[in-house]
mmCIF file of C-alpha atoms in Angstrom:
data_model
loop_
_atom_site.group_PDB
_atom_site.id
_atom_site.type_symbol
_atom_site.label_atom_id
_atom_site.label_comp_id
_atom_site.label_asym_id
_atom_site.label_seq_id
_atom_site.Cartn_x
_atom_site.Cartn_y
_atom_site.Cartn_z
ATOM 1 C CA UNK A 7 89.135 70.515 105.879
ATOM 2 C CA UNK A 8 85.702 73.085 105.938
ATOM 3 C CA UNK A 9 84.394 73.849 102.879
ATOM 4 C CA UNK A 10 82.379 77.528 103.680
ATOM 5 C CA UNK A 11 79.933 79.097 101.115
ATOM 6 C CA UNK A 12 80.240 82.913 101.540
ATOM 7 C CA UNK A 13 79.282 84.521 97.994
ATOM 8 C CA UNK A 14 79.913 88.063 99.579
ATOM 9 C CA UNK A 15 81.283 91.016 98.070
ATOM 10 C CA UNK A 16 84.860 91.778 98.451
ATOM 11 C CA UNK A 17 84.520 95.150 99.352
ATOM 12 C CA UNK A 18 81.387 94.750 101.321
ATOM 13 C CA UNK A 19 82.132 97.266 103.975
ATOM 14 C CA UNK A 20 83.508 100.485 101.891
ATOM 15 C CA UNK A 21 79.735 99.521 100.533
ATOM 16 C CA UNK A 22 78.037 99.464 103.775
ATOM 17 C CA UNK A 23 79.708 102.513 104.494
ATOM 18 C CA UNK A 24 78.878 103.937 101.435
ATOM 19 C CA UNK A 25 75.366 103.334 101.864
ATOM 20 C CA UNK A 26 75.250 104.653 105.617
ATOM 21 C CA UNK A 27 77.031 108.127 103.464
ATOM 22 C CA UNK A 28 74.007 107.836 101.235
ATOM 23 C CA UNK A 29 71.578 107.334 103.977
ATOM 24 C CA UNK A 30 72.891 110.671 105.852
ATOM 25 C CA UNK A 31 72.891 112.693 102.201
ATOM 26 C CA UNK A 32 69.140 111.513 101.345
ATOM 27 C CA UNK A 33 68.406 112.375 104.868
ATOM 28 C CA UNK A 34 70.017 116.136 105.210
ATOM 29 C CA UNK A 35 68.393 116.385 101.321
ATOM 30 C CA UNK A 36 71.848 117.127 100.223
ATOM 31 C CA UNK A 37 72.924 116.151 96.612
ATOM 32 C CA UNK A 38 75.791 114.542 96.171
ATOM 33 C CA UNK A 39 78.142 114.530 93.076
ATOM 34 C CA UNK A 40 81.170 112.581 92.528
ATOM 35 C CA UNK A 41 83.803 113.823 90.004
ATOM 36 C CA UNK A 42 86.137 111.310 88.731
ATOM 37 C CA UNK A 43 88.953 111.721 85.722
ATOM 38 C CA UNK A 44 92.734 111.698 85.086
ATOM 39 C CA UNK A 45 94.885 114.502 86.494
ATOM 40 C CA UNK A 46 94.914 117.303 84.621
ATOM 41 C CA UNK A 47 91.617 117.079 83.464
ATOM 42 C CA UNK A 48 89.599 120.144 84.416
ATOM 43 C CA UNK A 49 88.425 118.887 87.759
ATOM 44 C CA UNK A 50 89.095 121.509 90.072
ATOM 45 C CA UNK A 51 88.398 124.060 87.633
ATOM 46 C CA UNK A 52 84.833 122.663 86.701
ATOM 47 C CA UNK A 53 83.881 122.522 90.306
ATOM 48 C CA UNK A 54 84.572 126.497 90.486
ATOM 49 C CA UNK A 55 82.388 126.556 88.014
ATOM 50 C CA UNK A 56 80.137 124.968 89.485
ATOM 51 C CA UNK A 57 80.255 127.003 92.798
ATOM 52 C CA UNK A 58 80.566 130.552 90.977
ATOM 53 C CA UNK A 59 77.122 129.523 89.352
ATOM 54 C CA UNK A 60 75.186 128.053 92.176
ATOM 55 C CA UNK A 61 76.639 129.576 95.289
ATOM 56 C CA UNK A 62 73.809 132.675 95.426
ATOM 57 C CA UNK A 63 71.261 130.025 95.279
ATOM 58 C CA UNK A 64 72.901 126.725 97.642
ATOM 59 C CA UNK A 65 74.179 125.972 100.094
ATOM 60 C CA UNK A 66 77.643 124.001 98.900
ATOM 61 C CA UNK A 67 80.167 122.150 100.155
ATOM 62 C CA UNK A 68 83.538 120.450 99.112
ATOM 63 C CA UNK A 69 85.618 117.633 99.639
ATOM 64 C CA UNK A 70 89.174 117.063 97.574
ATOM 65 C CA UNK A 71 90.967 114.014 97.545
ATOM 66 C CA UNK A 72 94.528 114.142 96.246
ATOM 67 C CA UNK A 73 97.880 112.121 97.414
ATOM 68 C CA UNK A 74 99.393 115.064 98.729
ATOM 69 C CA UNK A 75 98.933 118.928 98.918
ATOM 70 C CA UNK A 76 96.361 120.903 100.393
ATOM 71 C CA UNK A 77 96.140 122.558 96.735
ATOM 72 C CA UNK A 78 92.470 122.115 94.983
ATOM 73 C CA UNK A 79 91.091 122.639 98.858
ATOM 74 C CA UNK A 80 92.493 126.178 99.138
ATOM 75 C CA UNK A 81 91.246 126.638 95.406
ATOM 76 C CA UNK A 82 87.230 125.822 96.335
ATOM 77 C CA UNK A 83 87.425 127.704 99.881
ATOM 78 C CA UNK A 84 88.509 130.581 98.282
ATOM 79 C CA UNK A 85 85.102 130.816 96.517
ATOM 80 C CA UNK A 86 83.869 131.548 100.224
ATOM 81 C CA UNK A 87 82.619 127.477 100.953
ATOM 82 C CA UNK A 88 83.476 124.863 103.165
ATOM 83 C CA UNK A 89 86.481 122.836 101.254
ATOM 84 C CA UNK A 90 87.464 119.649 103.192
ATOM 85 C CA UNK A 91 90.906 118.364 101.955
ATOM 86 C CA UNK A 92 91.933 114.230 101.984
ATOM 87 C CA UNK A 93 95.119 113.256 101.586
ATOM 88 C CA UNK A 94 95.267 109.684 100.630
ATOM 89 C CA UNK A 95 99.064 109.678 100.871
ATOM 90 C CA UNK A 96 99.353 107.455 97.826
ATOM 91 C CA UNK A 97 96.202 105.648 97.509
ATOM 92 C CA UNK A 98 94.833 106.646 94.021
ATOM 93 C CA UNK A 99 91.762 106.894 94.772
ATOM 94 C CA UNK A 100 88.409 107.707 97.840
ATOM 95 C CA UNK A 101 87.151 105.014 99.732
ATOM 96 C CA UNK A 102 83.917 105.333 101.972
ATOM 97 C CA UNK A 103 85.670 105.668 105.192
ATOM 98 C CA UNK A 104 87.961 108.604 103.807
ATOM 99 C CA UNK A 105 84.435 110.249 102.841
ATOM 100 C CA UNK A 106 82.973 109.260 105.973
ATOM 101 C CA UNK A 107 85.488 110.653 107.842
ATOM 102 C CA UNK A 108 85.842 114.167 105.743
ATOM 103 C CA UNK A 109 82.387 114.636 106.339
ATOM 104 C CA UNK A 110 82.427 114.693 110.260
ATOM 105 C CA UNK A 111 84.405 118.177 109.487
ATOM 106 C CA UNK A 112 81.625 119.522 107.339
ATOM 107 C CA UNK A 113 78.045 120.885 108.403
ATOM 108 C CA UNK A 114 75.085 119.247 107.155
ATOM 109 C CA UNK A 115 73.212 122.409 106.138
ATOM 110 C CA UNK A 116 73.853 121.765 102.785
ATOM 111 C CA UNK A 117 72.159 121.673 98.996
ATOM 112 C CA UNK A 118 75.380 120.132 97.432
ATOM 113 C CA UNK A 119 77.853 118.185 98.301
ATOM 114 C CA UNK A 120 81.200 117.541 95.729
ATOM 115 C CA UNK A 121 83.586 115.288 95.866
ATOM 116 C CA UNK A 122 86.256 115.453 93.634
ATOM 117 C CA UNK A 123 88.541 112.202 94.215
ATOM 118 C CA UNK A 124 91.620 111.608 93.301
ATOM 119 C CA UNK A 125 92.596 112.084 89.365
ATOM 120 C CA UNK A 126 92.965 109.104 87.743
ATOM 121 C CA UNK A 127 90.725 106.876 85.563
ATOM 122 C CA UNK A 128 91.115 103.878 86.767
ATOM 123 C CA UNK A 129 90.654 102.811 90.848
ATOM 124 C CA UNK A 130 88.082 105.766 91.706
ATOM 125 C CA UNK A 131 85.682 103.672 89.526
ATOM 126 C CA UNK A 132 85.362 100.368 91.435
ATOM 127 C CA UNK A 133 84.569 102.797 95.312
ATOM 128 C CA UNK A 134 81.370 103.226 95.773
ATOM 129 C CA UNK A 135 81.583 106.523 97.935
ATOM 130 C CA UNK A 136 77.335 106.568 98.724
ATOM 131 C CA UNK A 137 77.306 109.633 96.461
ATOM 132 C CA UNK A 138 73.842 110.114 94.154
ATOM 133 C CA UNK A 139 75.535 110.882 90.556
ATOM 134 C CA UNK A 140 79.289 109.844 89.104
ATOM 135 C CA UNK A 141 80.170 112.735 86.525
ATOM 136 C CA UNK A 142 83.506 111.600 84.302
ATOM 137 C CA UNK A 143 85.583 114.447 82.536
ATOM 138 C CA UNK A 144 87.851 113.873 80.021
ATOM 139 C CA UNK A 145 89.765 116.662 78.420
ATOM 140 C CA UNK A 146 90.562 116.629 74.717
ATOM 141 C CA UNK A 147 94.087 116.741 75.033
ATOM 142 C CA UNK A 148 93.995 113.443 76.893
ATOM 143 C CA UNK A 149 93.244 111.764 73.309
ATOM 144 C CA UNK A 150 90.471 110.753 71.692
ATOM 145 C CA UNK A 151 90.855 106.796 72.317
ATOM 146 C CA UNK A 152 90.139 106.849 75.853
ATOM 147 C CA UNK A 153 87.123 106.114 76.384
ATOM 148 C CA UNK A 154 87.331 102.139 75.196
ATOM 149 C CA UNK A 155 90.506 102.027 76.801
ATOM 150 C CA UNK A 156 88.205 102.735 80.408
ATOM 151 C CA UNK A 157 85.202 100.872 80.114
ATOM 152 C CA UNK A 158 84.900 100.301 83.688
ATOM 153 C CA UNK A 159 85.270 104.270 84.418
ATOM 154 C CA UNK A 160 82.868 105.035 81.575
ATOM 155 C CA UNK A 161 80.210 103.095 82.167
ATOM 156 C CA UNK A 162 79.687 103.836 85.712
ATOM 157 C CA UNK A 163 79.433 107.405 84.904
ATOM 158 C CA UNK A 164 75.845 109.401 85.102
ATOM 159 C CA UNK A 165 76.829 112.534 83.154
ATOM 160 C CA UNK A 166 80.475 112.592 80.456
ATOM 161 C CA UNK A 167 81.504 116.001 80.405
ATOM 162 C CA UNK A 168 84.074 116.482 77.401
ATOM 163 C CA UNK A 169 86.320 119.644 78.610
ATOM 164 C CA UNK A 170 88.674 121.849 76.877
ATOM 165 C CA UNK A 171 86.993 121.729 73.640
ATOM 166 C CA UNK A 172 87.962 124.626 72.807
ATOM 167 C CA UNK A 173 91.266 123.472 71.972
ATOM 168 C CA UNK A 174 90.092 120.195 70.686
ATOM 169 C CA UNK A 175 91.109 121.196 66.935
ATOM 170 C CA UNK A 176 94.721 122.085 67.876
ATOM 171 C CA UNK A 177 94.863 118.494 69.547
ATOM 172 C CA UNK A 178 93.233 116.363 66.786
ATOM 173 C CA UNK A 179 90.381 115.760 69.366
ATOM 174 C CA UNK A 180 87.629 113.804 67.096
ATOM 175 C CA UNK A 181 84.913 114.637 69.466
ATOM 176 C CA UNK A 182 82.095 112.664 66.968
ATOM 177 C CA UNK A 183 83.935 109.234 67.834
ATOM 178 C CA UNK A 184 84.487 109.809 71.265
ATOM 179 C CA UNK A 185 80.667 110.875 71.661
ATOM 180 C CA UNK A 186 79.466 107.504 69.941
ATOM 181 C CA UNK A 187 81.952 105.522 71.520
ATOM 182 C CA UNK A 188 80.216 106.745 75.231
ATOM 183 C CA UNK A 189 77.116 106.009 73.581
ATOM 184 C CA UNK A 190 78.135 102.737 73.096
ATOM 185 C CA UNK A 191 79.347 101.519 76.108
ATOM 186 C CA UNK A 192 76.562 103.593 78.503
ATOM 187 C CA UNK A 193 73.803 104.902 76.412
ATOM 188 C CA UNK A 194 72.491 106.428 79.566
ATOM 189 C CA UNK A 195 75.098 108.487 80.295
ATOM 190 C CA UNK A 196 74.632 112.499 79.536
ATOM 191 C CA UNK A 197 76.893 113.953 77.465
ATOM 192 C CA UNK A 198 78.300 117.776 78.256
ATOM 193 C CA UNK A 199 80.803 119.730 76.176
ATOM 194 C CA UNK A 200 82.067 121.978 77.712
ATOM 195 C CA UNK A 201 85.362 124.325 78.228
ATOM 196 C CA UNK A 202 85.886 125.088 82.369
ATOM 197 C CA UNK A 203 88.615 127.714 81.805
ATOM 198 C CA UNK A 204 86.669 129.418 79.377
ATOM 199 C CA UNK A 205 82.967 129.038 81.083
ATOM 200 C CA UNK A 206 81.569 127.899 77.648
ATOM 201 C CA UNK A 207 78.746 125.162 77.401
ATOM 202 C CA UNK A 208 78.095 124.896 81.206
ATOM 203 C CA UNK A 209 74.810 126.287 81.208
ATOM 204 C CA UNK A 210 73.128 122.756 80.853
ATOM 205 C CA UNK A 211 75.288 121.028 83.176
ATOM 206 C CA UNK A 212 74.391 123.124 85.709
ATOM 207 C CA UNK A 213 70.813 122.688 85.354
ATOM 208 C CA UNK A 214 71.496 119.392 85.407
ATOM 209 C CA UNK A 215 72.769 119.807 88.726
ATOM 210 C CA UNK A 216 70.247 122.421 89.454
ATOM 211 C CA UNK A 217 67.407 119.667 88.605
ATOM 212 C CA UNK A 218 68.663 117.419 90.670
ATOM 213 C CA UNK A 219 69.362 119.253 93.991
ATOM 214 C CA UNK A 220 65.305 120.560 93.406
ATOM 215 C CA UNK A 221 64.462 116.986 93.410
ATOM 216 C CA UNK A 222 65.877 115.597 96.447
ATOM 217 C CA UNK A 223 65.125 119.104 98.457
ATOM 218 C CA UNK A 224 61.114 117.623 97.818
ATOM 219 C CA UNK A 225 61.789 114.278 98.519
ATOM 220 C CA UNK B 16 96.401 100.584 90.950
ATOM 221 C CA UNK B 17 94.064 100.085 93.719
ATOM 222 C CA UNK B 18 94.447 96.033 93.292
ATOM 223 C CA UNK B 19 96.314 96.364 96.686
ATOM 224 C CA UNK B 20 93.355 97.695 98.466
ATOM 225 C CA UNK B 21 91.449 95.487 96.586
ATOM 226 C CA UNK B 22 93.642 92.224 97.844
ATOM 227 C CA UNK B 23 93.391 93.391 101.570
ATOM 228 C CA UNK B 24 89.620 93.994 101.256
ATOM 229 C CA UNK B 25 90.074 90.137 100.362
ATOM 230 C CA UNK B 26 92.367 89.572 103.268
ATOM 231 C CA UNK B 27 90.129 90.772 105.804
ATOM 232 C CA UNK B 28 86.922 88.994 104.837
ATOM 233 C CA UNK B 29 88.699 85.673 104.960
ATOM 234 C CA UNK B 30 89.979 86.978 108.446
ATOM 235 C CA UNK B 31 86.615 87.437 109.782
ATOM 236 C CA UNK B 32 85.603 83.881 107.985
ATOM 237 C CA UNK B 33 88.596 82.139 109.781
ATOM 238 C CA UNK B 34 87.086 83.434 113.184
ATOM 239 C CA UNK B 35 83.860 83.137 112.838
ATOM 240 C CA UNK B 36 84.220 79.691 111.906
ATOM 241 C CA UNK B 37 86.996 78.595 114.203
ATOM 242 C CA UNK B 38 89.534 77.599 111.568
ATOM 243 C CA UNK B 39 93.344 78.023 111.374
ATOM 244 C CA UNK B 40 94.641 78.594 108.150
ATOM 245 C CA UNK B 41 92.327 79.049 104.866
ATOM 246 C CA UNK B 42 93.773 76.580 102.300
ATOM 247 C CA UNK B 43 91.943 77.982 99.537
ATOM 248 C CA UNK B 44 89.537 81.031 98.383
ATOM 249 C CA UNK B 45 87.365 81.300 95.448
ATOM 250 C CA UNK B 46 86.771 84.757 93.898
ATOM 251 C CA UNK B 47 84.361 86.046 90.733
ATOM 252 C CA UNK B 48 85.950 89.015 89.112
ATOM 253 C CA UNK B 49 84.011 90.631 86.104
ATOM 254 C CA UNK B 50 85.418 91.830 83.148
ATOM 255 C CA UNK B 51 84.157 95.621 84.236
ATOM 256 C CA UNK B 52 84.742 95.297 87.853
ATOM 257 C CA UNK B 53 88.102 97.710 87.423
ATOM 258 C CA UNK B 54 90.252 94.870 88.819
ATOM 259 C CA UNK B 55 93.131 93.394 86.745
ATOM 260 C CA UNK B 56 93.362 89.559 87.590
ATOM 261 C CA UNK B 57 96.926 89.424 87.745
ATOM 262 C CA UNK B 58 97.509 92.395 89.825
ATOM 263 C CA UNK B 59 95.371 91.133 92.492
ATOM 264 C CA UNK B 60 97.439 88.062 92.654
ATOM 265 C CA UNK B 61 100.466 89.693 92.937
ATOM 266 C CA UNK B 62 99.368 92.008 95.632
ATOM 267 C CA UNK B 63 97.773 89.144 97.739
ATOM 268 C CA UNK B 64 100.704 87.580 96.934
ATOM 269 C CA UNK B 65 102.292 90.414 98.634
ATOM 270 C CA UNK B 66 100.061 90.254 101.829
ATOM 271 C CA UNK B 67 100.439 86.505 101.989
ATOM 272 C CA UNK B 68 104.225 86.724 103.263
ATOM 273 C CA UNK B 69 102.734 88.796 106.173
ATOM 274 C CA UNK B 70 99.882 86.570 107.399
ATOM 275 C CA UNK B 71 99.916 83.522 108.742
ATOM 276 C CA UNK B 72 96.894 82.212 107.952
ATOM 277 C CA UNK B 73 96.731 82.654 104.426
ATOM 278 C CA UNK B 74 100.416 81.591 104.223
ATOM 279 C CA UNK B 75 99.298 78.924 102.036
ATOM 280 C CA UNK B 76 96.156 80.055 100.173
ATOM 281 C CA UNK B 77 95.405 79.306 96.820
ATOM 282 C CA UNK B 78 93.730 81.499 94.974
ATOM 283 C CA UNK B 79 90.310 80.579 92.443
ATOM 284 C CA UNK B 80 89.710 82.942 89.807
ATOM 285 C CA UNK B 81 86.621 82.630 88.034
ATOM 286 C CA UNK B 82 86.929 85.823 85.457
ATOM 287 C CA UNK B 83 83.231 86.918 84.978
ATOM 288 C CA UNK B 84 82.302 88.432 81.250
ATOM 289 C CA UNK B 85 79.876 91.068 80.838
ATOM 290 C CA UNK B 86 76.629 89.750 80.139
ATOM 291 C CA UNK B 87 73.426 92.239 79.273
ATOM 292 C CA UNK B 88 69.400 92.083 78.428
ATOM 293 C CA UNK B 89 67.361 94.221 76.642
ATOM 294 C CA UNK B 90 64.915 95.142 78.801
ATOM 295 C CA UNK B 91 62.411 95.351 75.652
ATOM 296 C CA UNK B 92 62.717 91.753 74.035
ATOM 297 C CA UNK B 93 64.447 90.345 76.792
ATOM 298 C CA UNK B 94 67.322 88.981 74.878
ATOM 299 C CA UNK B 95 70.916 88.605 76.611
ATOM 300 C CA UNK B 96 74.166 89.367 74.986
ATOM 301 C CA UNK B 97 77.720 88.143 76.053
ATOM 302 C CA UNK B 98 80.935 89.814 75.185
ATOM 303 C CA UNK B 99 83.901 88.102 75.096
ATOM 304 C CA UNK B 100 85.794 91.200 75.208
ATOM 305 C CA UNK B 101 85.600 94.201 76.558
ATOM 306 C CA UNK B 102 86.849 96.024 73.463
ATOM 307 C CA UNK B 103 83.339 94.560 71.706
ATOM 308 C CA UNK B 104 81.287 96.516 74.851
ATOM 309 C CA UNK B 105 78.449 97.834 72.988
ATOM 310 C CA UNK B 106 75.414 98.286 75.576
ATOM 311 C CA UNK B 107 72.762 98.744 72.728
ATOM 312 C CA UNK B 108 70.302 96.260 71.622
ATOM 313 C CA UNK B 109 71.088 95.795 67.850
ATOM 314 C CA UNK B 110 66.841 94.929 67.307
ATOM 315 C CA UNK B 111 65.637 97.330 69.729
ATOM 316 C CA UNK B 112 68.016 100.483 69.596
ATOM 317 C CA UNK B 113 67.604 100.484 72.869
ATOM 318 C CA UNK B 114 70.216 100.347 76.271
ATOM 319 C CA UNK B 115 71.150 97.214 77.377
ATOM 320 C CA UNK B 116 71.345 96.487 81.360
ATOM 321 C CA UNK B 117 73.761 94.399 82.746
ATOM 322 C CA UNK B 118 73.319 91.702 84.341
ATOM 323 C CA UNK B 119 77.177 90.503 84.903
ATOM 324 C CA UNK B 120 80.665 91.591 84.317
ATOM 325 C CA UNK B 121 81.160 94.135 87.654
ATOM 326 C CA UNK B 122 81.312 90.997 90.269
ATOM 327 C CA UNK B 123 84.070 91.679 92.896
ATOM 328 C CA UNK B 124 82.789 88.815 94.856
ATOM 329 C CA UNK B 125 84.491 85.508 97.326
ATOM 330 C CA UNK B 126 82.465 82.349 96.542
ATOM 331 C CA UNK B 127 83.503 80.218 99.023
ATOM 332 C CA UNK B 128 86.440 79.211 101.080
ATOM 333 C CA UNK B 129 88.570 76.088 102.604
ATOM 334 C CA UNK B 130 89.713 76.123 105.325
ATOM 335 C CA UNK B 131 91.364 73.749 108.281
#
């Protein structure tokens, strides 16, 4: 019998991966934003958004993860950008590789670079994917106790965008808990509120952005 | 759940353990899983359960779960707090007002391994 001391990370290489991804973003200058909530939540629709606004200025690409379809892919492209689809054909959620491998298809000669991965609230959170910033959605008809329920999810997150506020009052949406409750559990995190159908409240969130593709284009 | 990738992440660095150091079977694997890693304990365990049928040499494995809980510091007065529970999570220093930064509670890690 060998006894072996290894204290390694279990998923050592989706890191290493992940941090050759991050080496090739810082490298090209290209910002990278990962977009993580449940299905349903306003992903897709945000990241129109977020092309309509910035596409005269950036350069942007896309890459969708879902388990099937071809769907929020033909959605971005039609904006006029490069959409790369993944199907994970049941995985629920990116790895590295799946990134890694998306972004052979995709030119270089970018500003931004989204990933939306695969709606859920729970796996994408623990896959690194090398990207710069996590933003988290949550929609208010989704409830207002989820954010305890996902502390893992939650706290990795760089910005918390609440969507569909403006139906939060038809859905009993108490949008003053679930603010201090994502205080609470990642006082860093940025707080958006915002409604993607309805382009309301985005203006800040995409300076956010904005901000932060300036500051890696003069690194 | 993503405990399945999670479980053959596990299965494949105990692979490349059993080659590089020449052994046959790995007898036994210790892991640290904190509380905010994402992974549920038992759902690993069934899904390397799972694998474990399929592979010979972790026919036999046991399994050592050491469950990590999240553990921050002010960064202004330097003291630590430990939660019990992740319900309790609240990354604010009561003296300070300020964020906490943690320190554990995400490992996803293998200690160390037995192996013949």
């Amino acid at each position: 019998m060998k006894r072996i001391v290894v204290e390694k990370k279990i998923l050592e290489k989706n890191d290493d991966i992940a941090n050759s991804i991050r080496n090739l973003l810082d490298k090209n200058h290209i910002f990278s934003l990962n977009v993580m909530s449940s299905p349903g939540a306003g992903k897709t629709t945000l990241i129109e958004r977020i092309v309509e606004a910035l596409k005269p200025e950036y350069k942007i690409a896309a890459i969708d993860g879902d388990l099937d379809t071809q769907r929020d892919a033909q959605r971005i492209a039609a904006l006029g950008i490069e959409a790369v689809q993944i199907n994970t054909s049941g995985t629920c959620h990116l790895d590295s590789s799946m990134v890694q491998k998306a972004l052979n298809d995709i030119s270089l000669d970018l500003d931004l670079l989204i990933i939306e991965n695969v709606g859920n609230l729970v796996c994408p959170a623990s896959f690194y994917l090398g990207t710069h910033k996590n933003a988290v959605l949550i929609s208010t008809p989704e409830g207002d106790d989820k954010v305890k329920k996902y502390p893992t999810m939650f706290n990795v997150a760089d910005v918390v965008l609440i969507n569909k506020m403006d139906i939060a009052q038809f859905v009993n949406f108490n949008v003053e808990k679930v603010e201090n409750e994502i205080k609470e559990l990642n006082p860093n995190a940025i707080i958006f509120k915002i409604s993607a159908i309805k382009n309301e409240g985005l203006s800040e969130f995409i300076n956010w952005i904005k901000k932060n593709i300036e500051l890696l284009k003069h690194q | 759940m993503h405990e399945g990738a999670i479980a053959q992440s596990v299965v494949e660095v105990l692979r490349d353990i059993k080659d590089q150091n020449g052994l046959l079977s790995i007898t036994s694997a210790t892991l640290k899983i904190g509380a905010i890693s994402g992974v549920v304990v038992d759902a690993l365990l069934f899904a390397f359960e799972a694998i474990q049928k399929e592979e010979d040499f972790i026919k036999d494995t046991k399994l050592n779960i050491i469950y990590v809980n999240v553990k921050a510091r002010c960064s202004i007065c330097g003291k630590t707090f430990e939660f019990d529970n992740t319900d309790d999570l609240v990354m604010i220093c009561p003296d300070c007002q300020m964020p906490l930064a943690i320190i554990n509670g995400k490992e996803l890690e293998i200690v160390d391994v037995e192996g013949q």
